[in-house]
């Protein structure tokens, strides 16, 4: 029962590890993807699961205590809330963390280089277009990859 509550390292080390891992993973995710969870493919879901497993030891070290896990959980939730709060007050930080919208198509012309830069295949783009109830590329007045990872379409017929 003692092992259940006994920390294997000082409490502040859990917090320091959580801060470092949170910032590193945030940076890596920011650099590699704009997809939202609702648009995640099975590959993205697999990546999320493996990513969580891969940073587990960096967070916990050899600790298996309840207290260590709770300190980590509280720290990660606090960091996430703090990041959101700071982004809402600082347009510069928001732009750094979230990026900027990208125009993917305009007046029926698809910008292939921008799709590639955003790691979106033409199939994904056309699937999103059909989901937006736009039958053809010619009907696309504007297609924007939002900072959330969602593609917004403006229909030329409207």
PDB file of C-alpha atoms in Angstrom:
ATOM      1  CA  UNK A   1       0.000   0.000   0.000  1.00  0.00           C
ATOM      2  CA  UNK A   2       2.941   2.349   0.658  1.00  0.00           C
ATOM      3  CA  UNK A   3       4.053   2.042  -2.989  1.00  0.00           C
ATOM      4  CA  UNK A   4       0.605   3.260  -4.008  1.00  0.00           C
ATOM      5  CA  UNK A   5       1.199   6.665  -2.397  1.00  0.00           C
ATOM      6  CA  UNK A   6       4.997   6.968  -2.317  1.00  0.00           C
ATOM      7  CA  UNK A   7       6.536   9.145  -5.048  1.00  0.00           C
ATOM      8  CA  UNK A   8       9.780   7.924  -6.635  1.00  0.00           C
ATOM      9  CA  UNK A   9      10.989  11.491  -7.295  1.00  0.00           C
ATOM     10  CA  UNK A  10      10.252  14.939  -5.862  1.00  0.00           C
ATOM     11  CA  UNK A  11       6.806  16.372  -6.722  1.00  0.00           C
ATOM     12  CA  UNK A  12       8.343  19.303  -8.607  1.00  0.00           C
ATOM     13  CA  UNK A  13      10.135  16.914 -11.001  1.00  0.00           C
ATOM     14  CA  UNK A  14       6.748  15.603 -12.170  1.00  0.00           C
ATOM     15  CA  UNK A  15       5.729  19.177 -12.957  1.00  0.00           C
ATOM     16  CA  UNK A  16       9.027  19.941 -14.727  1.00  0.00           C
ATOM     17  CA  UNK A  17       8.750  16.759 -16.811  1.00  0.00           C
ATOM     18  CA  UNK A  18       5.145  17.555 -17.708  1.00  0.00           C
ATOM     19  CA  UNK A  19       6.029  21.094 -18.813  1.00  0.00           C
ATOM     20  CA  UNK A  20       8.936  19.932 -20.991  1.00  0.00           C
ATOM     21  CA  UNK A  21       6.986  17.068 -22.578  1.00  0.00           C
ATOM     22  CA  UNK A  22       3.867  19.207 -23.102  1.00  0.00           C
ATOM     23  CA  UNK A  23       5.825  21.960 -24.862  1.00  0.00           C
ATOM     24  CA  UNK A  24       7.828  19.493 -26.960  1.00  0.00           C
ATOM     25  CA  UNK A  25       4.758  17.547 -28.094  1.00  0.00           C
ATOM     26  CA  UNK A  26       2.836  20.787 -28.726  1.00  0.00           C
ATOM     27  CA  UNK A  27       5.665  22.037 -30.928  1.00  0.00           C
ATOM     28  CA  UNK A  28       5.931  18.744 -32.804  1.00  0.00           C
ATOM     29  CA  UNK A  29       2.187  18.565 -33.415  1.00  0.00           C
ATOM     30  CA  UNK A  30       2.105  22.201 -34.491  1.00  0.00           C
ATOM     31  CA  UNK A  31       4.893  21.603 -36.988  1.00  0.00           C
ATOM     32  CA  UNK A  32       3.421  18.454 -38.487  1.00  0.00           C
ATOM     33  CA  UNK A  33      -0.373  18.699 -38.694  1.00  0.00           C
ATOM     34  CA  UNK A  34      -3.459  20.875 -38.916  1.00  0.00           C
ATOM     35  CA  UNK A  35      -6.025  18.115 -38.711  1.00  0.00           C
ATOM     36  CA  UNK A  36      -8.682  18.211 -36.049  1.00  0.00           C
ATOM     37  CA  UNK A  37      -9.730  15.109 -34.175  1.00  0.00           C
ATOM     38  CA  UNK A  38     -12.986  15.041 -36.148  1.00  0.00           C
ATOM     39  CA  UNK A  39     -10.992  14.863 -39.382  1.00  0.00           C
ATOM     40  CA  UNK A  40      -8.427  12.399 -38.104  1.00  0.00           C
ATOM     41  CA  UNK A  41      -7.738   9.360 -40.245  1.00  0.00           C
ATOM     42  CA  UNK A  42      -7.017   5.954 -38.769  1.00  0.00           C
ATOM     43  CA  UNK A  43      -3.306   6.765 -39.196  1.00  0.00           C
ATOM     44  CA  UNK A  44      -3.746   9.949 -37.150  1.00  0.00           C
ATOM     45  CA  UNK A  45      -5.535   8.027 -34.386  1.00  0.00           C
ATOM     46  CA  UNK A  46      -2.754   5.454 -34.327  1.00  0.00           C
ATOM     47  CA  UNK A  47      -0.212   8.265 -34.087  1.00  0.00           C
ATOM     48  CA  UNK A  48      -2.045   9.786 -31.109  1.00  0.00           C
ATOM     49  CA  UNK A  49      -2.089   6.458 -29.258  1.00  0.00           C
ATOM     50  CA  UNK A  50       1.586   5.764 -29.985  1.00  0.00           C
ATOM     51  CA  UNK A  51       2.563   9.317 -29.107  1.00  0.00           C
ATOM     52  CA  UNK A  52       0.909   9.008 -25.714  1.00  0.00           C
ATOM     53  CA  UNK A  53       2.662   5.730 -25.082  1.00  0.00           C
ATOM     54  CA  UNK A  54       6.033   7.045 -26.259  1.00  0.00           C
ATOM     55  CA  UNK A  55       6.084   9.980 -23.829  1.00  0.00           C
ATOM     56  CA  UNK A  56       4.809   7.992 -20.848  1.00  0.00           C
ATOM     57  CA  UNK A  57       8.281   7.168 -19.514  1.00  0.00           C
ATOM     58  CA  UNK A  58       9.467  10.728 -20.084  1.00  0.00           C
ATOM     59  CA  UNK A  59       6.607  11.872 -17.880  1.00  0.00           C
ATOM     60  CA  UNK A  60       6.619   9.208 -15.179  1.00  0.00           C
ATOM     61  CA  UNK A  61      10.144   7.834 -15.135  1.00  0.00           C
ATOM     62  CA  UNK A  62       9.990   4.798 -12.844  1.00  0.00           C
ATOM     63  CA  UNK A  63       7.106   6.144 -10.782  1.00  0.00           C
ATOM     64  CA  UNK A  64       3.941   4.071 -10.537  1.00  0.00           C
ATOM     65  CA  UNK A  65       2.272   5.937  -7.691  1.00  0.00           C
ATOM     66  CA  UNK A  66      -1.223   7.351  -7.713  1.00  0.00           C
ATOM     67  CA  UNK A  67       0.118  10.722  -6.555  1.00  0.00           C
ATOM     68  CA  UNK A  68       2.590  10.969  -9.430  1.00  0.00           C
ATOM     69  CA  UNK A  69      -0.111  10.284 -11.997  1.00  0.00           C
ATOM     70  CA  UNK A  70      -2.424  12.844 -10.408  1.00  0.00           C
ATOM     71  CA  UNK A  71       0.318  15.492 -10.300  1.00  0.00           C
ATOM     72  CA  UNK A  72       1.008  14.870 -13.997  1.00  0.00           C
ATOM     73  CA  UNK A  73      -2.663  14.960 -14.952  1.00  0.00           C
ATOM     74  CA  UNK A  74      -3.245  18.202 -13.062  1.00  0.00           C
ATOM     75  CA  UNK A  75      -0.124  19.791 -14.553  1.00  0.00           C
ATOM     76  CA  UNK A  76      -1.038  18.818 -18.116  1.00  0.00           C
ATOM     77  CA  UNK A  77      -4.599  20.098 -17.719  1.00  0.00           C
ATOM     78  CA  UNK A  78      -3.315  23.337 -16.218  1.00  0.00           C
ATOM     79  CA  UNK A  79      -0.783  23.786 -19.040  1.00  0.00           C
ATOM     80  CA  UNK A  80      -3.494  23.205 -21.624  1.00  0.00           C
ATOM     81  CA  UNK A  81      -5.825  25.734 -19.980  1.00  0.00           C
ATOM     82  CA  UNK A  82      -2.990  28.241 -19.609  1.00  0.00           C
ATOM     83  CA  UNK A  83      -1.966  27.854 -23.250  1.00  0.00           C
ATOM     84  CA  UNK A  84      -5.552  28.456 -24.358  1.00  0.00           C
ATOM     85  CA  UNK A  85      -5.915  31.474 -22.098  1.00  0.00           C
ATOM     86  CA  UNK A  86      -2.623  33.049 -23.185  1.00  0.00           C
ATOM     87  CA  UNK A  87      -3.468  32.487 -26.874  1.00  0.00           C
ATOM     88  CA  UNK A  88      -6.780  34.262 -26.447  1.00  0.00           C
ATOM     89  CA  UNK A  89      -5.014  37.329 -25.044  1.00  0.00           C
ATOM     90  CA  UNK A  90      -2.054  37.374 -27.422  1.00  0.00           C
ATOM     91  CA  UNK A  91      -2.669  37.388 -31.175  1.00  0.00           C
ATOM     92  CA  UNK A  92       1.050  36.832 -31.702  1.00  0.00           C
ATOM     93  CA  UNK A  93       1.109  33.697 -29.541  1.00  0.00           C
ATOM     94  CA  UNK A  94      -2.145  32.503 -31.110  1.00  0.00           C
ATOM     95  CA  UNK A  95      -0.607  32.850 -34.579  1.00  0.00           C
ATOM     96  CA  UNK A  96       2.510  31.010 -33.410  1.00  0.00           C
ATOM     97  CA  UNK A  97       0.539  28.123 -31.894  1.00  0.00           C
ATOM     98  CA  UNK A  98      -2.379  27.928 -34.314  1.00  0.00           C
ATOM     99  CA  UNK A  99      -0.872  29.223 -37.558  1.00  0.00           C
ATOM    100  CA  UNK A 100      -2.787  31.084 -40.228  1.00  0.00           C
ATOM    101  CA  UNK A 101      -5.553  30.039 -42.628  1.00  0.00           C
ATOM    102  CA  UNK A 102      -4.355  28.846 -46.041  1.00  0.00           C
ATOM    103  CA  UNK A 103      -6.263  29.354 -49.292  1.00  0.00           C
ATOM    104  CA  UNK A 104      -6.365  25.989 -51.070  1.00  0.00           C
ATOM    105  CA  UNK A 105      -8.548  26.908 -54.039  1.00  0.00           C
ATOM    106  CA  UNK A 106     -10.030  30.015 -55.598  1.00  0.00           C
ATOM    107  CA  UNK A 107     -12.536  30.466 -58.418  1.00  0.00           C
ATOM    108  CA  UNK A 108     -12.388  26.809 -59.429  1.00  0.00           C
ATOM    109  CA  UNK A 109      -8.564  26.591 -59.382  1.00  0.00           C
ATOM    110  CA  UNK A 110      -6.955  24.162 -56.946  1.00  0.00           C
ATOM    111  CA  UNK A 111      -3.534  25.169 -55.605  1.00  0.00           C
ATOM    112  CA  UNK A 112      -1.670  21.855 -55.593  1.00  0.00           C
ATOM    113  CA  UNK A 113       1.497  23.180 -53.960  1.00  0.00           C
ATOM    114  CA  UNK A 114      -0.506  24.513 -51.025  1.00  0.00           C
ATOM    115  CA  UNK A 115      -2.270  21.170 -50.656  1.00  0.00           C
ATOM    116  CA  UNK A 116       1.096  19.416 -50.562  1.00  0.00           C
ATOM    117  CA  UNK A 117       2.501  21.918 -48.056  1.00  0.00           C
ATOM    118  CA  UNK A 118      -0.539  21.285 -45.831  1.00  0.00           C
ATOM    119  CA  UNK A 119      -0.190  17.474 -46.279  1.00  0.00           C
ATOM    120  CA  UNK A 120      -3.683  17.201 -47.764  1.00  0.00           C
ATOM    121  CA  UNK A 121      -4.218  14.862 -50.691  1.00  0.00           C
ATOM    122  CA  UNK A 122      -6.454  15.813 -53.601  1.00  0.00           C
ATOM    123  CA  UNK A 123      -8.735  12.943 -52.571  1.00  0.00           C
ATOM    124  CA  UNK A 124      -9.097  14.422 -49.073  1.00  0.00           C
ATOM    125  CA  UNK A 125      -9.781  17.848 -50.555  1.00  0.00           C
ATOM    126  CA  UNK A 126     -12.455  16.530 -52.925  1.00  0.00           C
ATOM    127  CA  UNK A 127     -14.022  14.483 -50.152  1.00  0.00           C
ATOM    128  CA  UNK A 128     -14.277  17.629 -48.004  1.00  0.00           C
ATOM    129  CA  UNK A 129     -15.712  19.520 -50.988  1.00  0.00           C
ATOM    130  CA  UNK A 130     -18.413  16.885 -51.476  1.00  0.00           C
ATOM    131  CA  UNK A 131     -19.187  16.928 -47.744  1.00  0.00           C
ATOM    132  CA  UNK A 132     -19.724  20.685 -48.123  1.00  0.00           C
ATOM    133  CA  UNK A 133     -22.301  19.825 -50.821  1.00  0.00           C
ATOM    134  CA  UNK A 134     -20.268  21.326 -53.653  1.00  0.00           C
ATOM    135  CA  UNK A 135     -20.447  19.012 -56.654  1.00  0.00           C
ATOM    136  CA  UNK A 136     -17.535  20.248 -58.760  1.00  0.00           C
ATOM    137  CA  UNK A 137     -14.301  22.170 -58.357  1.00  0.00           C
ATOM    138  CA  UNK A 138     -15.659  24.789 -60.752  1.00  0.00           C
ATOM    139  CA  UNK A 139     -18.289  25.646 -58.116  1.00  0.00           C
ATOM    140  CA  UNK A 140     -15.628  26.485 -55.509  1.00  0.00           C
ATOM    141  CA  UNK A 141     -15.307  30.240 -55.127  1.00  0.00           C
ATOM    142  CA  UNK A 142     -12.914  29.826 -52.190  1.00  0.00           C
ATOM    143  CA  UNK A 143     -11.567  26.911 -50.144  1.00  0.00           C
ATOM    144  CA  UNK A 144      -9.674  27.754 -46.964  1.00  0.00           C
ATOM    145  CA  UNK A 145      -7.789  25.434 -44.644  1.00  0.00           C
ATOM    146  CA  UNK A 146      -8.665  26.957 -41.283  1.00  0.00           C
ATOM    147  CA  UNK A 147      -6.269  26.942 -38.353  1.00  0.00           C
ATOM    148  CA  UNK A 148      -8.495  24.296 -36.768  1.00  0.00           C
ATOM    149  CA  UNK A 149      -7.717  21.926 -39.660  1.00  0.00           C
ATOM    150  CA  UNK A 150     -11.231  22.199 -41.113  1.00  0.00           C
ATOM    151  CA  UNK A 151     -11.611  23.157 -44.787  1.00  0.00           C
ATOM    152  CA  UNK A 152     -14.181  25.909 -45.324  1.00  0.00           C
ATOM    153  CA  UNK A 153     -15.779  26.283 -48.747  1.00  0.00           C
ATOM    154  CA  UNK A 154     -17.541  29.247 -50.305  1.00  0.00           C
ATOM    155  CA  UNK A 155     -19.801  28.192 -53.131  1.00  0.00           C
ATOM    156  CA  UNK A 156     -19.634  30.208 -56.370  1.00  0.00           C
ATOM    157  CA  UNK A 157     -23.378  29.601 -56.880  1.00  0.00           C
ATOM    158  CA  UNK A 158     -24.278  31.760 -53.900  1.00  0.00           C
TER     159      UNK A 158
END
